[in-house]
């Protein structure tokens, strides 16, 4: 039941934005959830859902980048929202 509410909250947040379109740009991350992937054949059984804002406009973005999932889970709940930049280092997305 809680998972459904989280999905609804994220889905109603804003337009979809491909993560590669915000690479090397300052973004604010408001909320995240790690959900089962709809496309496990692409190499991951989980998917990171992100509520972000870029230049004050709200978006939702998705990623199967394992490193992003590991890193964002280290942010304490009271650490949101936070400002970061996502970079692509050695074919791996990272927060800076």
PDB file of C-alpha atoms in Angstrom:
ATOM      1  CA  UNK A   1       0.000   0.000   0.000  1.00  0.00           C
ATOM      2  CA  UNK A   2       2.789   2.438   0.882  1.00  0.00           C
ATOM      3  CA  UNK A   3       4.632   1.583  -2.349  1.00  0.00           C
ATOM      4  CA  UNK A   4       1.557   2.487  -4.378  1.00  0.00           C
ATOM      5  CA  UNK A   5       1.315   5.861  -2.654  1.00  0.00           C
ATOM      6  CA  UNK A   6       4.997   6.517  -3.364  1.00  0.00           C
ATOM      7  CA  UNK A   7       4.523   5.620  -7.041  1.00  0.00           C
ATOM      8  CA  UNK A   8       1.502   7.909  -7.294  1.00  0.00           C
ATOM      9  CA  UNK A   9       3.378  10.733  -5.590  1.00  0.00           C
ATOM     10  CA  UNK A  10       6.349  10.473  -7.920  1.00  0.00           C
ATOM     11  CA  UNK A  11       4.245   9.977 -11.065  1.00  0.00           C
ATOM     12  CA  UNK A  12       2.192  13.098 -10.343  1.00  0.00           C
ATOM     13  CA  UNK A  13       5.260  15.247  -9.704  1.00  0.00           C
ATOM     14  CA  UNK A  14       6.130  16.430 -13.186  1.00  0.00           C
ATOM     15  CA  UNK A  15       7.116  15.614 -16.747  1.00  0.00           C
ATOM     16  CA  UNK A  16       9.541  12.794 -17.493  1.00  0.00           C
ATOM     17  CA  UNK A  17      13.112  13.892 -18.154  1.00  0.00           C
ATOM     18  CA  UNK A  18      15.784  11.534 -19.477  1.00  0.00           C
ATOM     19  CA  UNK A  19      18.673  11.522 -17.031  1.00  0.00           C
ATOM     20  CA  UNK A  20      21.292  12.123 -19.735  1.00  0.00           C
ATOM     21  CA  UNK A  21      19.619  15.499 -20.411  1.00  0.00           C
ATOM     22  CA  UNK A  22      20.567  16.763 -16.946  1.00  0.00           C
ATOM     23  CA  UNK A  23      24.156  15.491 -16.940  1.00  0.00           C
ATOM     24  CA  UNK A  24      26.598  18.123 -15.688  1.00  0.00           C
ATOM     25  CA  UNK A  25      23.745  20.471 -14.699  1.00  0.00           C
ATOM     26  CA  UNK A  26      22.920  21.475 -11.154  1.00  0.00           C
ATOM     27  CA  UNK A  27      19.714  19.760 -10.067  1.00  0.00           C
ATOM     28  CA  UNK A  28      17.763  19.484  -6.848  1.00  0.00           C
ATOM     29  CA  UNK A  29      16.669  16.019  -5.771  1.00  0.00           C
ATOM     30  CA  UNK A  30      13.484  16.099  -3.719  1.00  0.00           C
ATOM     31  CA  UNK A  31      12.607  12.436  -3.329  1.00  0.00           C
ATOM     32  CA  UNK A  32      13.545   9.005  -4.618  1.00  0.00           C
ATOM     33  CA  UNK A  33      12.309   5.459  -4.623  1.00  0.00           C
ATOM     34  CA  UNK A  34      13.913   2.233  -5.803  1.00  0.00           C
ATOM     35  CA  UNK A  35      11.307   0.103  -7.546  1.00  0.00           C
ATOM     36  CA  UNK A  36      11.247  -3.153  -9.491  1.00  0.00           C
ATOM     37  CA  UNK A  37      12.334  -2.525 -13.056  1.00  0.00           C
ATOM     38  CA  UNK A  38       9.760  -2.767 -15.822  1.00  0.00           C
ATOM     39  CA  UNK A  39      12.597  -3.817 -18.143  1.00  0.00           C
ATOM     40  CA  UNK A  40      14.846  -6.322 -16.333  1.00  0.00           C
ATOM     41  CA  UNK A  41      16.179  -7.485 -19.699  1.00  0.00           C
ATOM     42  CA  UNK A  42      18.098  -4.172 -19.861  1.00  0.00           C
ATOM     43  CA  UNK A  43      20.397  -5.422 -17.121  1.00  0.00           C
ATOM     44  CA  UNK A  44      18.837  -4.446 -13.807  1.00  0.00           C
ATOM     45  CA  UNK A  45      15.990  -5.790 -11.742  1.00  0.00           C
ATOM     46  CA  UNK A  46      15.605  -2.422  -9.977  1.00  0.00           C
ATOM     47  CA  UNK A  47      15.013   1.134 -11.140  1.00  0.00           C
ATOM     48  CA  UNK A  48      15.737   4.427  -9.401  1.00  0.00           C
ATOM     49  CA  UNK A  49      12.839   6.903  -9.547  1.00  0.00           C
ATOM     50  CA  UNK A  50      13.906  10.497  -8.894  1.00  0.00           C
ATOM     51  CA  UNK A  51      11.854  13.619  -8.253  1.00  0.00           C
ATOM     52  CA  UNK A  52      14.080  16.442  -9.444  1.00  0.00           C
ATOM     53  CA  UNK A  53      13.893  20.092 -10.323  1.00  0.00           C
ATOM     54  CA  UNK A  54      16.023  21.855 -12.904  1.00  0.00           C
ATOM     55  CA  UNK A  55      15.922  25.641 -13.130  1.00  0.00           C
ATOM     56  CA  UNK A  56      12.831  25.599 -10.902  1.00  0.00           C
ATOM     57  CA  UNK A  57      10.832  23.181 -13.080  1.00  0.00           C
ATOM     58  CA  UNK A  58       9.828  19.786 -11.681  1.00  0.00           C
ATOM     59  CA  UNK A  59      10.535  16.486 -13.412  1.00  0.00           C
ATOM     60  CA  UNK A  60      10.627  12.780 -12.804  1.00  0.00           C
ATOM     61  CA  UNK A  61      13.579  10.750 -14.013  1.00  0.00           C
ATOM     62  CA  UNK A  62      14.483   7.068 -13.992  1.00  0.00           C
ATOM     63  CA  UNK A  63      17.782   5.203 -13.971  1.00  0.00           C
ATOM     64  CA  UNK A  64      19.068   1.665 -13.626  1.00  0.00           C
ATOM     65  CA  UNK A  65      22.503   2.986 -12.576  1.00  0.00           C
ATOM     66  CA  UNK A  66      23.479   0.866  -9.571  1.00  0.00           C
ATOM     67  CA  UNK A  67      26.004   3.395  -8.273  1.00  0.00           C
ATOM     68  CA  UNK A  68      23.350   6.133  -8.111  1.00  0.00           C
ATOM     69  CA  UNK A  69      21.106   3.779  -6.132  1.00  0.00           C
ATOM     70  CA  UNK A  70      23.884   2.936  -3.692  1.00  0.00           C
ATOM     71  CA  UNK A  71      24.862   6.581  -3.236  1.00  0.00           C
ATOM     72  CA  UNK A  72      21.365   7.989  -2.803  1.00  0.00           C
ATOM     73  CA  UNK A  73      20.523   5.399  -0.154  1.00  0.00           C
ATOM     74  CA  UNK A  74      23.339   6.880   1.946  1.00  0.00           C
ATOM     75  CA  UNK A  75      21.588  10.266   2.105  1.00  0.00           C
ATOM     76  CA  UNK A  76      19.675  10.553   5.400  1.00  0.00           C
ATOM     77  CA  UNK A  77      15.935  11.195   5.114  1.00  0.00           C
ATOM     78  CA  UNK A  78      16.397  14.656   6.599  1.00  0.00           C
ATOM     79  CA  UNK A  79      19.025  15.357   3.905  1.00  0.00           C
ATOM     80  CA  UNK A  80      16.333  15.928   1.268  1.00  0.00           C
ATOM     81  CA  UNK A  81      16.002  17.990  -0.784  1.00  0.00           C
ATOM     82  CA  UNK A  82      19.627  18.426  -1.810  1.00  0.00           C
ATOM     83  CA  UNK A  83      21.453  19.987  -4.723  1.00  0.00           C
ATOM     84  CA  UNK A  84      23.853  17.924  -6.818  1.00  0.00           C
ATOM     85  CA  UNK A  85      25.204  17.371 -10.291  1.00  0.00           C
ATOM     86  CA  UNK A  86      25.094  13.998 -12.018  1.00  0.00           C
ATOM     87  CA  UNK A  87      28.183  13.250 -14.054  1.00  0.00           C
ATOM     88  CA  UNK A  88      29.161  10.357 -16.280  1.00  0.00           C
ATOM     89  CA  UNK A  89      32.562   9.116 -15.153  1.00  0.00           C
ATOM     90  CA  UNK A  90      33.998   6.043 -16.874  1.00  0.00           C
ATOM     91  CA  UNK A  91      30.556   5.075 -18.235  1.00  0.00           C
ATOM     92  CA  UNK A  92      29.022   5.292 -14.757  1.00  0.00           C
ATOM     93  CA  UNK A  93      26.638   7.957 -13.454  1.00  0.00           C
ATOM     94  CA  UNK A  94      27.727   9.602 -10.180  1.00  0.00           C
ATOM     95  CA  UNK A  95      26.516  12.390  -7.886  1.00  0.00           C
ATOM     96  CA  UNK A  96      29.037  15.165  -7.247  1.00  0.00           C
TER      97      UNK A  96
END
